[in-house]
Short mmCIF file of C-alpha atoms in Angstrom, two decimals:
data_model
loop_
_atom_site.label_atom_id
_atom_site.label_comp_id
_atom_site.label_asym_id
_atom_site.label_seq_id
_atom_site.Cartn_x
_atom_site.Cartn_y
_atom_site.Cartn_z
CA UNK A 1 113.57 100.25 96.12
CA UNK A 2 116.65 100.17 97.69
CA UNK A 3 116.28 103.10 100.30
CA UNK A 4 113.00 101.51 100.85
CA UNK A 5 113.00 99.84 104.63
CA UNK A 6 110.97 97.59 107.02
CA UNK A 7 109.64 100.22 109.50
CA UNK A 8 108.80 103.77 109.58
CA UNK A 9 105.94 106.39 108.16
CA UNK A 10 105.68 106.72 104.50
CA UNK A 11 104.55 109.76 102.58
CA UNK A 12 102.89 109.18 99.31
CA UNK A 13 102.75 112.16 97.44
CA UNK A 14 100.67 112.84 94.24
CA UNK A 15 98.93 115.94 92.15
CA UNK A 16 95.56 115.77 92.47
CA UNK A 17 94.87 117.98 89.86
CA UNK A 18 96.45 115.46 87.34
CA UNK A 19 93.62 113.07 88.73
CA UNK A 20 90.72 114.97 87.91
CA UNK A 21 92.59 115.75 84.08
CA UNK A 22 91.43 112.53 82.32
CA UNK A 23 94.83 112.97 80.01
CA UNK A 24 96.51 112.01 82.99
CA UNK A 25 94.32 110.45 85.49
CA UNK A 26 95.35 106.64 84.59
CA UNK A 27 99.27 107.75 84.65
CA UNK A 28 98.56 109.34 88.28
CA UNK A 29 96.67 106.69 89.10
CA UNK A 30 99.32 103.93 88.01
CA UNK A 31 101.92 105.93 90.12
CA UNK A 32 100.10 105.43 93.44
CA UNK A 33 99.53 102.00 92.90
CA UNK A 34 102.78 101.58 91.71
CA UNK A 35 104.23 102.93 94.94
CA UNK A 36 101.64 101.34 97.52
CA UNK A 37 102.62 97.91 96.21
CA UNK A 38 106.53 98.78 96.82
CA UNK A 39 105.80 99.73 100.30
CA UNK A 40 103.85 96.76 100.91
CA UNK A 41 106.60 94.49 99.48
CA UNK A 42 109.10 95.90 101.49
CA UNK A 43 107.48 97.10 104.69
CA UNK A 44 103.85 95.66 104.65
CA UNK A 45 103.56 96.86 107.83
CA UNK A 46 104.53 100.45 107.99
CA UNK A 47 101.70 103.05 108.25
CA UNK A 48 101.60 105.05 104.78
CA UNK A 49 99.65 108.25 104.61
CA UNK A 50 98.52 109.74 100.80
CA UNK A 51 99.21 113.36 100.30
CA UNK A 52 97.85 115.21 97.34
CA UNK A 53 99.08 118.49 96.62
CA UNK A 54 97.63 122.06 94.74
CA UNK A 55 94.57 122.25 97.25
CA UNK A 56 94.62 126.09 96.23
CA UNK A 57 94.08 124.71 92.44
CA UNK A 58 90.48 123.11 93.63
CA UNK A 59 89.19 123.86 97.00
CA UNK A 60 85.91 122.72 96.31
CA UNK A 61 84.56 119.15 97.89
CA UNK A 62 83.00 117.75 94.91
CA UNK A 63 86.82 117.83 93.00
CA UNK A 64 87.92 115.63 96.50
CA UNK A 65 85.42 112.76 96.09
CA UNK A 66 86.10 112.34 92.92
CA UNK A 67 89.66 111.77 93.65
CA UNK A 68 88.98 110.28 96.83
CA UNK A 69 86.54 107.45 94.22
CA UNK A 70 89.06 107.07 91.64
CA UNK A 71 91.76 106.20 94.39
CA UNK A 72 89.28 104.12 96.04
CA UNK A 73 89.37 101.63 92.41
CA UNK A 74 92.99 101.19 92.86
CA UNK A 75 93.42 100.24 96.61
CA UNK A 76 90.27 98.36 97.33
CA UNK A 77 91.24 96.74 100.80
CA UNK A 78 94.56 95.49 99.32
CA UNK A 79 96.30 97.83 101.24
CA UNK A 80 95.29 98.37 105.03
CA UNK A 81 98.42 100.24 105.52
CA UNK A 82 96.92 103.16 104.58
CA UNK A 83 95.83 105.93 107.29
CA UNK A 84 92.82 107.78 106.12
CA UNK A 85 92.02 111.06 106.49
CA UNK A 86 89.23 110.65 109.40
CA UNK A 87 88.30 113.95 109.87
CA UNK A 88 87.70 114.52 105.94
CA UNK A 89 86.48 110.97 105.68
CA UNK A 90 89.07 110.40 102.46
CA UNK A 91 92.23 108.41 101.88
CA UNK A 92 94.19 110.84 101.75
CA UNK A 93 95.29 114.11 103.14
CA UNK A 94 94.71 117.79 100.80
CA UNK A 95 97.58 119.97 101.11
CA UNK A 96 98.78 123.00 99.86
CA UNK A 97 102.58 124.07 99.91
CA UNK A 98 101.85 127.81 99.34
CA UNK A 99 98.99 128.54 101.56
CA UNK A 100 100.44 125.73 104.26
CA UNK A 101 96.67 124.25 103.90
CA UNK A 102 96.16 121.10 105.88
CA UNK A 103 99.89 121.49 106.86
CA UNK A 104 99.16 121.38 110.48
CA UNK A 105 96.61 118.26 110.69
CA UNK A 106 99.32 116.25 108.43
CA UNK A 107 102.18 116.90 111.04
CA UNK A 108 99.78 115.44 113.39
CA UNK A 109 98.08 112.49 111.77
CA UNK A 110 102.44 111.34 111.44
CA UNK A 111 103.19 111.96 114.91
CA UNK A 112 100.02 110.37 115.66
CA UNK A 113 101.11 107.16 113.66
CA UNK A 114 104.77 107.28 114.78
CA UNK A 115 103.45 106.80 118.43
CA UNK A 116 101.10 103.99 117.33
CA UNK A 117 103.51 102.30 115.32
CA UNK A 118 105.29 99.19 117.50
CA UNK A 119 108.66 98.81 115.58
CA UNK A 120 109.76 102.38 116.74
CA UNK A 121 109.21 101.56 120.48
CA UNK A 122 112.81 99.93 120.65
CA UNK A 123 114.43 101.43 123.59
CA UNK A 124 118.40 101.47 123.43
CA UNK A 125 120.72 103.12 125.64
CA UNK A 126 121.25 106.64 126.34
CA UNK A 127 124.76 106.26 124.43
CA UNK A 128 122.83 105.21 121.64
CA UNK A 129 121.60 108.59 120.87
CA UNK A 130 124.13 110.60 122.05
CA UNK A 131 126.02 108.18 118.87
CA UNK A 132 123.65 109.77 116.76
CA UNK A 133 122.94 113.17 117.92
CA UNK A 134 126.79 113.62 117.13
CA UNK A 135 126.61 111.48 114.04
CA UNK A 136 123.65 114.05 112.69
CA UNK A 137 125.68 117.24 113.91
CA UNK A 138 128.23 116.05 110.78
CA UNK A 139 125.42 116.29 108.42
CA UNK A 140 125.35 119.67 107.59
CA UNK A 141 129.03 119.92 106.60
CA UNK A 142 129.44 116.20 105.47
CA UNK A 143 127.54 113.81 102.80
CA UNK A 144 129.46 110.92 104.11
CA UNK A 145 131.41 109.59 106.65
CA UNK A 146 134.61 107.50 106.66
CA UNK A 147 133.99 104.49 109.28
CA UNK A 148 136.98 105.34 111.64
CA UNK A 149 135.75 108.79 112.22
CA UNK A 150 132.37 107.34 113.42
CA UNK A 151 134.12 104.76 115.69
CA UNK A 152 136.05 107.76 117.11
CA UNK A 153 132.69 109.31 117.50
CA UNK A 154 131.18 106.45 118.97
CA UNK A 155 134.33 105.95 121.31
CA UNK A 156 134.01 109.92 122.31
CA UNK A 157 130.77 109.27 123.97
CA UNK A 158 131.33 106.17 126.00
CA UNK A 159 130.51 103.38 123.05
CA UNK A 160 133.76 101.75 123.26
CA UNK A 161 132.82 98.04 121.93
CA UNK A 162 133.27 97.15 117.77
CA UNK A 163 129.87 95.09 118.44
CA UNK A 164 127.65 97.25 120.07
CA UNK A 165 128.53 100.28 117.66
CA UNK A 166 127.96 97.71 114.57
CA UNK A 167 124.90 96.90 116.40
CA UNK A 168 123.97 100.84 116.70
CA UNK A 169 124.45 101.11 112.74
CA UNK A 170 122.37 98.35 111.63
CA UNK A 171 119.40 99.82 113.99
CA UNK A 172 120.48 103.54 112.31
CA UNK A 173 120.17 101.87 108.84
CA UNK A 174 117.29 99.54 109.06
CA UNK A 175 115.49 103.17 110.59
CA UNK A 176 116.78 104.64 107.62
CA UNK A 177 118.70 107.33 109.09
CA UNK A 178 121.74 106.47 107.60
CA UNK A 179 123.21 103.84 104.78
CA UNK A 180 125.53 101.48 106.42
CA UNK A 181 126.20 98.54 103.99
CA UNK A 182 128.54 95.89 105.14
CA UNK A 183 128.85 93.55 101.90
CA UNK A 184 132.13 94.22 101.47
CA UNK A 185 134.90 96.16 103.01
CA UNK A 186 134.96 98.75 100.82
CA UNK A 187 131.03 99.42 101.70
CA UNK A 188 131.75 98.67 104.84
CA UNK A 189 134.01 101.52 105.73
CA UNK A 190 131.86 104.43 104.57
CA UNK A 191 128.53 105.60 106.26
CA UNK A 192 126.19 107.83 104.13
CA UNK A 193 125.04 110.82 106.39
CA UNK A 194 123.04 112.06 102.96
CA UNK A 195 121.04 109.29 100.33
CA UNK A 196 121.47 112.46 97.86
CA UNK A 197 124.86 111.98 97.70
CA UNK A 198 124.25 108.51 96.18
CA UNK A 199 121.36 108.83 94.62
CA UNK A 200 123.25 111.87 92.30
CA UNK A 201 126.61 109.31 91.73
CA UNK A 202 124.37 106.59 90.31
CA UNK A 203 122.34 109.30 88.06
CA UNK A 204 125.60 110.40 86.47
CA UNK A 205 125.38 106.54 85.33
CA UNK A 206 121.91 105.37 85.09
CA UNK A 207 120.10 108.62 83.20
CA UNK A 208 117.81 109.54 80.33
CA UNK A 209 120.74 111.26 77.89
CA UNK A 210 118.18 113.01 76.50
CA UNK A 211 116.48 114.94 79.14
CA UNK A 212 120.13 115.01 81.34
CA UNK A 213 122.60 115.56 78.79
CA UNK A 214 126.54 115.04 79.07
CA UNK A 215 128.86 117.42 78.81
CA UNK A 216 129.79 116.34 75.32
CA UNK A 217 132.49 119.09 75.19
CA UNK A 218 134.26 118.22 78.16
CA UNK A 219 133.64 114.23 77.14
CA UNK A 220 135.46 115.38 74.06
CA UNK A 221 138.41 117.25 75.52
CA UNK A 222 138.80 113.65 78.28
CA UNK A 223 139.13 111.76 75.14
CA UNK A 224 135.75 109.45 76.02
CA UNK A 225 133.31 110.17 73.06
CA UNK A 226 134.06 106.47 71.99
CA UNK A 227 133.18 105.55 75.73
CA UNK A 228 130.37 107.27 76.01
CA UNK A 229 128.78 105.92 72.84
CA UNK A 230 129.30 102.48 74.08
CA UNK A 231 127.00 103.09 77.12
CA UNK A 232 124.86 105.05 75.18
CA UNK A 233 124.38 101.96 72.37
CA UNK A 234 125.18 99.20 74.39
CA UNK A 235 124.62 99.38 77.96
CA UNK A 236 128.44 99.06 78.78
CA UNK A 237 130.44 101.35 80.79
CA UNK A 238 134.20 101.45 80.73
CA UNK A 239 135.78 101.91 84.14
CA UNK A 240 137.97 105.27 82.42
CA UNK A 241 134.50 106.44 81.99
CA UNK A 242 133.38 105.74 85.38
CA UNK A 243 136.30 107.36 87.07
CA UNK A 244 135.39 110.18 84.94
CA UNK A 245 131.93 110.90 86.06
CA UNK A 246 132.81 109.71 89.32
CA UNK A 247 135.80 111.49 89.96
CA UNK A 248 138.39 109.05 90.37
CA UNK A 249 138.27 109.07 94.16
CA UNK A 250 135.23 107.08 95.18
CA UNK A 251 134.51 104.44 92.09
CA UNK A 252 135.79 101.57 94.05
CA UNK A 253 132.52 102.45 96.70
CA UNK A 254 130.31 103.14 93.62
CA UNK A 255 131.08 99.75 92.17
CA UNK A 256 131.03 97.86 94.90
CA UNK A 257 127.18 98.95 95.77
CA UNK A 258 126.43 99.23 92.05
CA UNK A 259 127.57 95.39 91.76
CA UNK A 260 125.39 94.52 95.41
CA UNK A 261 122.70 96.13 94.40
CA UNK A 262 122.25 93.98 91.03
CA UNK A 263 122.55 97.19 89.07
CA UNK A 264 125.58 96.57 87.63
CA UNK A 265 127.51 93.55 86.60
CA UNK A 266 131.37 92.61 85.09
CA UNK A 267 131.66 92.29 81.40
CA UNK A 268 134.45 90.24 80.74
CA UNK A 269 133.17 88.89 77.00
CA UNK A 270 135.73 89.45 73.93
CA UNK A 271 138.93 88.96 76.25
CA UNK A 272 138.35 91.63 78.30
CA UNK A 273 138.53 91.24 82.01
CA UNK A 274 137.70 94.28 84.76
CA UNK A 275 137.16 97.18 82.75
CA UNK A 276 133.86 97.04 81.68
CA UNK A 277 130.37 96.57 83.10
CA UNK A 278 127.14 96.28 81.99
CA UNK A 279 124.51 98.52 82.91
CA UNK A 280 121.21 96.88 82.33
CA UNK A 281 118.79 99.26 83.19
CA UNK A 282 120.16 101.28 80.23
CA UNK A 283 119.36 98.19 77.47
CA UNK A 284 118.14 99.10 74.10
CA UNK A 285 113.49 98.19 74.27
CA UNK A 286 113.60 95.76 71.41
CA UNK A 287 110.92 96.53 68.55
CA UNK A 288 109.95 93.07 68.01
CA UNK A 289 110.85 89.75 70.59
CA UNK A 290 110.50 86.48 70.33
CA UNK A 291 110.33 83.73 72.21
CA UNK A 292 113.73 81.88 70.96
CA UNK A 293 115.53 81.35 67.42
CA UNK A 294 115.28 78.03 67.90
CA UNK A 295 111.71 75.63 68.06
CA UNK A 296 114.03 73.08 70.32
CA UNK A 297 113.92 72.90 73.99
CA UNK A 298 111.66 73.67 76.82
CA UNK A 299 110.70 76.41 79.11
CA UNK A 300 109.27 77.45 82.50
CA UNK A 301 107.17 80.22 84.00
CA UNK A 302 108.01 82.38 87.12
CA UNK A 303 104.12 83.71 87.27
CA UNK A 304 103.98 86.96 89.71
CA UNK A 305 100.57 88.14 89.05
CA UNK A 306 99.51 87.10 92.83
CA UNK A 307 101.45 89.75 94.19
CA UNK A 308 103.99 92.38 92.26
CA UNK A 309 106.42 92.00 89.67
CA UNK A 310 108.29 95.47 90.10
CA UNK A 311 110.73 97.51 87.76
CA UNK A 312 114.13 96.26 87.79
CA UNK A 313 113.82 92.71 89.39
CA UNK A 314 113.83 91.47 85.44
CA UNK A 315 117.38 93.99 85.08
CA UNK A 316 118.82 92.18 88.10
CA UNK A 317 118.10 88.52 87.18
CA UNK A 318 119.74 89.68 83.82
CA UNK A 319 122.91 91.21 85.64
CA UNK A 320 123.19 87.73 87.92
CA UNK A 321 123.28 85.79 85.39
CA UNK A 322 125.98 87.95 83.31
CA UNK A 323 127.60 87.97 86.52
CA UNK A 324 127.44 84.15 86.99
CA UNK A 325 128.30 83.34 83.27
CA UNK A 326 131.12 85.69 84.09
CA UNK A 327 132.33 83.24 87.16
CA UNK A 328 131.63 80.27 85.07
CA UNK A 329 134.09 81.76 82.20
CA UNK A 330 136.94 82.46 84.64
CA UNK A 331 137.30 78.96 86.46
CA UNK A 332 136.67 77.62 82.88
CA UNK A 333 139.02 79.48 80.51
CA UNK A 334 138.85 77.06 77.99
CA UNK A 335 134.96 77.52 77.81
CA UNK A 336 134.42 80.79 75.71
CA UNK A 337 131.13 81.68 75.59
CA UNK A 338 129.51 84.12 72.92
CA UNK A 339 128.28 87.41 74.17
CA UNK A 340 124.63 87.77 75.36
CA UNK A 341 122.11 89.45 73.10
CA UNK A 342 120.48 91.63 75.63
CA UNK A 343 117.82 94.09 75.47
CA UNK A 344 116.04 95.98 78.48
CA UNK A 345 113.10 93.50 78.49
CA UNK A 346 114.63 90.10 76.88
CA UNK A 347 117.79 88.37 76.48
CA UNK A 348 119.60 85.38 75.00
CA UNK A 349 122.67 84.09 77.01
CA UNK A 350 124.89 81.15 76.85
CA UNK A 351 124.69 79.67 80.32
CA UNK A 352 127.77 77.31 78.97
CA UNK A 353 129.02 76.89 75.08
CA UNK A 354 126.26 76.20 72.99
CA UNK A 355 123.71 76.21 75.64
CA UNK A 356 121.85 79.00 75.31
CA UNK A 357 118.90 79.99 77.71
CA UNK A 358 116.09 82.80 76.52
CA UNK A 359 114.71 85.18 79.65
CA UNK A 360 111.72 87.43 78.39
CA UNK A 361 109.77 89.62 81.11
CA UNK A 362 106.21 89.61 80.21
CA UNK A 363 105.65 93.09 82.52
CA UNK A 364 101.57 93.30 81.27
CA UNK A 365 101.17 89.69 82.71
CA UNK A 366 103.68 89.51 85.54
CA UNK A 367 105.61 86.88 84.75
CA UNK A 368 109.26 85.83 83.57
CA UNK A 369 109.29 83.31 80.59
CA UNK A 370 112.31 81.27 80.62
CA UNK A 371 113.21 78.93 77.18
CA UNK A 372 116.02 76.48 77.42
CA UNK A 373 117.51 74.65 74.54
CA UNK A 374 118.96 72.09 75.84
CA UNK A 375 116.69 70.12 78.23
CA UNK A 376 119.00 67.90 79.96
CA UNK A 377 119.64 71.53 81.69
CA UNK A 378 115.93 72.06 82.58
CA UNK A 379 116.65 71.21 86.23
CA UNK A 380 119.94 72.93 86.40
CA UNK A 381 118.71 76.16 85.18
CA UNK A 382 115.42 76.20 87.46
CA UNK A 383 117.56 76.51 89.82
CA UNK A 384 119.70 79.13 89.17
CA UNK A 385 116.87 80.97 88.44
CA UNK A 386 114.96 80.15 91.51
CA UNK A 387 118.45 80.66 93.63
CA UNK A 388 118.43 84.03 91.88
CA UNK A 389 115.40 85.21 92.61
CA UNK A 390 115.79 84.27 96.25
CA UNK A 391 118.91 85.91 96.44
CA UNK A 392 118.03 89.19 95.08
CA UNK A 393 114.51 88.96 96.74
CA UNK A 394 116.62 89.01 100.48
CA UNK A 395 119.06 91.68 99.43
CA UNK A 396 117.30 93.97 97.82
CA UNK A 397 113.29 93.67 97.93
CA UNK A 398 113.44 92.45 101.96
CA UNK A 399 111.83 89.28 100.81
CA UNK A 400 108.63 90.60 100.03
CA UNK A 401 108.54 89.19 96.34
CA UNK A 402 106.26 86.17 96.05
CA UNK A 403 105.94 84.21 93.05
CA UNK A 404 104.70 80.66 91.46
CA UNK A 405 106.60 78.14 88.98
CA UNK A 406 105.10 76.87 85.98
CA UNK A 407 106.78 74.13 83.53
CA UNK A 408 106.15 72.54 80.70
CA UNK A 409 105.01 69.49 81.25
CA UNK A 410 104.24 68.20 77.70
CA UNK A 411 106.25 67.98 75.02
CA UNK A 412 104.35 66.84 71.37
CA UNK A 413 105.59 66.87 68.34
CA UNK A 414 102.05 66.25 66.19
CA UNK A 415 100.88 70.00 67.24
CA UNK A 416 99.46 69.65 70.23
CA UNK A 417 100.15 72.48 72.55
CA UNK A 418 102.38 72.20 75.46
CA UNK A 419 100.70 72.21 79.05
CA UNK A 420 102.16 74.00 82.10
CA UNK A 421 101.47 72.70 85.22
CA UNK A 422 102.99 73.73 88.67
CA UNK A 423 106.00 73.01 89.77
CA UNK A 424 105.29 71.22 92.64
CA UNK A 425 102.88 69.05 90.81
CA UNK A 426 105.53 68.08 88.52
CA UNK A 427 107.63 67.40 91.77
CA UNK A 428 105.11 65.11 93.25
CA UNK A 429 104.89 63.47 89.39
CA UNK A 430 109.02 63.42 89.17
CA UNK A 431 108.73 65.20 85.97
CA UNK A 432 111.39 64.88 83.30
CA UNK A 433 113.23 66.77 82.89
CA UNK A 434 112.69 69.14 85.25
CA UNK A 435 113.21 66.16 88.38
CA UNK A 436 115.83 64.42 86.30
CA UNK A 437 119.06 63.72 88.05
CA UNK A 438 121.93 65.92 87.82
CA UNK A 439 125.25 64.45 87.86
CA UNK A 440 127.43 67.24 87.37
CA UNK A 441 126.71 69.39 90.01
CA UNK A 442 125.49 69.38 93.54
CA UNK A 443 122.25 70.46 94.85
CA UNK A 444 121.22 74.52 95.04
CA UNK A 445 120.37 75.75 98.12
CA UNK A 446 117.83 78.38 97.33
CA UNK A 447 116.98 79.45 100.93
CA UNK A 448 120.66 80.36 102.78
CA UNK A 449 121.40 82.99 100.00
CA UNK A 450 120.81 85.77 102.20
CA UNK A 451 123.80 87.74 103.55
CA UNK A 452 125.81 85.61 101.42
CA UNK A 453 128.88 87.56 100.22
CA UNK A 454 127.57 88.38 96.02
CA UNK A 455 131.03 86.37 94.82
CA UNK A 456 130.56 83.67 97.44
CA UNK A 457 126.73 83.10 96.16
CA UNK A 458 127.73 82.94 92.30
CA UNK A 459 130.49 80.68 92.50
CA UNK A 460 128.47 78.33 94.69
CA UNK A 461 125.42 77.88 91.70
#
């Protein structure tokens, strides 16, 4: 998701043969829908064209309608961003790699849909491109630029203004020709010429140790193995390990987009302050959860079903809110809070001492079930959460995450089960406690979160 962007032509590759191999079909089949709704939630309206590969494996039409049917009972007409295959009369497009089969006709059908496509008929000034032609000739020698050398560049071919070059970036990034981030300084002044060269930094962290082992030797001989096991077990990094695997030089830039991106968080719990982080894409599946410990208390329903509920957004509202207890902690010292139980699909957190809030992300429904404990904070958590959401819905899923709120709104003790209603009903109703008054703080602003500096937005809930 996050080197997913607004505009452009997206390629959707698959195997066809594992759709016609009923061991696999409903895994193959889970992957292109899986994809199509990330495209739609972050460009909606960018033209995306399915590929399946190993022609040379079928060539036979009968083998292409049935792919072309089973495809057909995932999209439906949800997804009109497609480009069919006209000339075949199929939604997708039959390659081959080896033979170049259907090669040709691809090229065209995404020149074709370039041309078509109305967000890439910006014009911009000759300078523009002359900025990038000499940006590009960099890329085979560099993975990365250092922002002063592409000002210099920039300067070298006549685009002497700071604001028109930032301008030139932001078009360069949103086109997804290079990663400018500008969250911080230390993002700020590097451009990434190559995504590989990130996308292989964050796999040295976030990994499957089983299929891409460490070093263990060499982990050894650096004196880490205690390190390592603590990321392994626990989800926590220790910055000596991260300047390890990172080699020293860059883990400031790491951090900083690990922390913007919501894939990483501080972990300052048991005294410790700036050396660890959580990692919470790595958390432990727990064999058995549960909605809380404790029958007391009340809890709400973020219900995504209507749209998409994709991997990670669950990870990141868990690293906020680590984050945010972590803010809380240090302009409360005297507050200590206990550390979070945390697993890769539930947690239990202490939002303040002996307030503890339950998250669980119910992935086969689409929702987020929150349980609080301590009612008077019904209001106060909402919205956190729904601050949350918004925030990491504009930074990293380019607002195309929609959602409905759900509380409880009745609370028996003789049995009866609690009803949820919506959120705006209990609004119109001034539902306690979820409209109750709250004296100790000041009102959320849910929708100015975006381009909000990270630290800026947490210390402000």
């Amino acid at each position: 998701h996050i080197f997913l962007t607004k505009t452009g032509v997206y390629l959707l590759v698959f195997d066809m043969r594992e759709i016609l191999d009923s061991a696999t079909r409903n895994q193959s089949l889970k992957y292109i829908s899986f994809w199509l709704r990330s495209i739609r939630l972050h460009a909606p309206d960018a033209p995306t064209l399915l590929v399946g590969t190993f022609w040379e494996s079928i060539m036979q039409k009968e083998p292409l309608i049935l792919i072309n049917e089973a495809i057909e009972s995932v999209v439906h007409d949800r997804f009109p961003q497609i480009a069919s295959n006209e000339e075949e009369e199929l939604l997708f497009y039959p390659v081959d790699n080896k033979s170049r089969f259907g090669i040709s006709y691809l090229r065209c059908k995404i020149e074709s849909s370039v041309r078509n496509d109305r967000s890439v008929a910006q014009e911009v000034s000759v300078k523009w491109i002359l900025f990038l032609d000499e940006i590009f000739a960099k890329k085979q020698k560099e993975k990365f630029l250092p922002l002063s050398t592409v000002q210099k560049i920039a300067s070298n071919v006549g685009l002497i203004d700071a604001n028109e070059q930032e301008e030139a970036l932001r078009l360069f990034h949103e086109r997804g020709m290079l990663i400018h981030l500008t969250a911080t300084e230390t993002l700020r002044n590097i451009i990434i010429l190559k995504p590989g060269w990130l996308i292989d930094a964050l796999s040295m962290v976030i990994r499957d140790d089983e299929l891409h082992q460490y070093d263990m030797k060499d982990i050894h001989i650096h004196g880490l193995v205690a390190d390592f096991q603590l990321l392994k077990n626990k989800a926590l990094v220790t910055r000596d390990f991260l300047e390890y695997v990172w080699k020293e030089e860059y883990t400031d830039f790491f951090l900083d987009f690990m922390k913007r991106t919501m894939l990483l968080s501080d972990w300052d719990f048991g005294n410790r302050k700036g050396d660890r982080f959580l990692v919470p894409s790595l958390l432990k599946v727990r064999s058995k959860v549960t909605k809380s410990d404790s029958e007391e208390g009340i809890q709400c329903i973020f219900d995504f079903s209507a749209s998409f509920l994709p991997n990670g957004v669950f990870q990141r509202l868990l690293c906020l809110f680590i984050a945010h207890s972590a803010s809380f902690r240090s302009e409360n010292e005297d507050n200590i809070c206990k550390e979070p139980s945390l697993f890769k699909c539930s947690g239990s957190i202490e939002y303040q001492p002996g307030s503890v809030i339950h998250l669980l992300e119910d992935s086969e429904r689409q929702r987020i079930l929150v349980h609080i404990e301590e009612k008077k904070l019904a209001r106060r958590i909402l919205g956190i959460i729904r601050s949350m959401l918004q925030k990491l819905n504009n930074d990293v899923m380019s607002g195309g995450l929609k959602w409905n709120i759900l509380v409880q709104g009745q609370i028996s003790g003789n049995g009866e089960q609690s009803i949820m209603i919506e959120f705006s009903e209990a609004m119109k109703q001034s539902l306690s406690p979820w409209c109750d008054a709250d004296e100790n703080s000041n009102e959320i602003n849910i929708f100015h979160s975006h381009g909000t500096d990270l630290e800026i937005f947490l210390k402000n809930l």
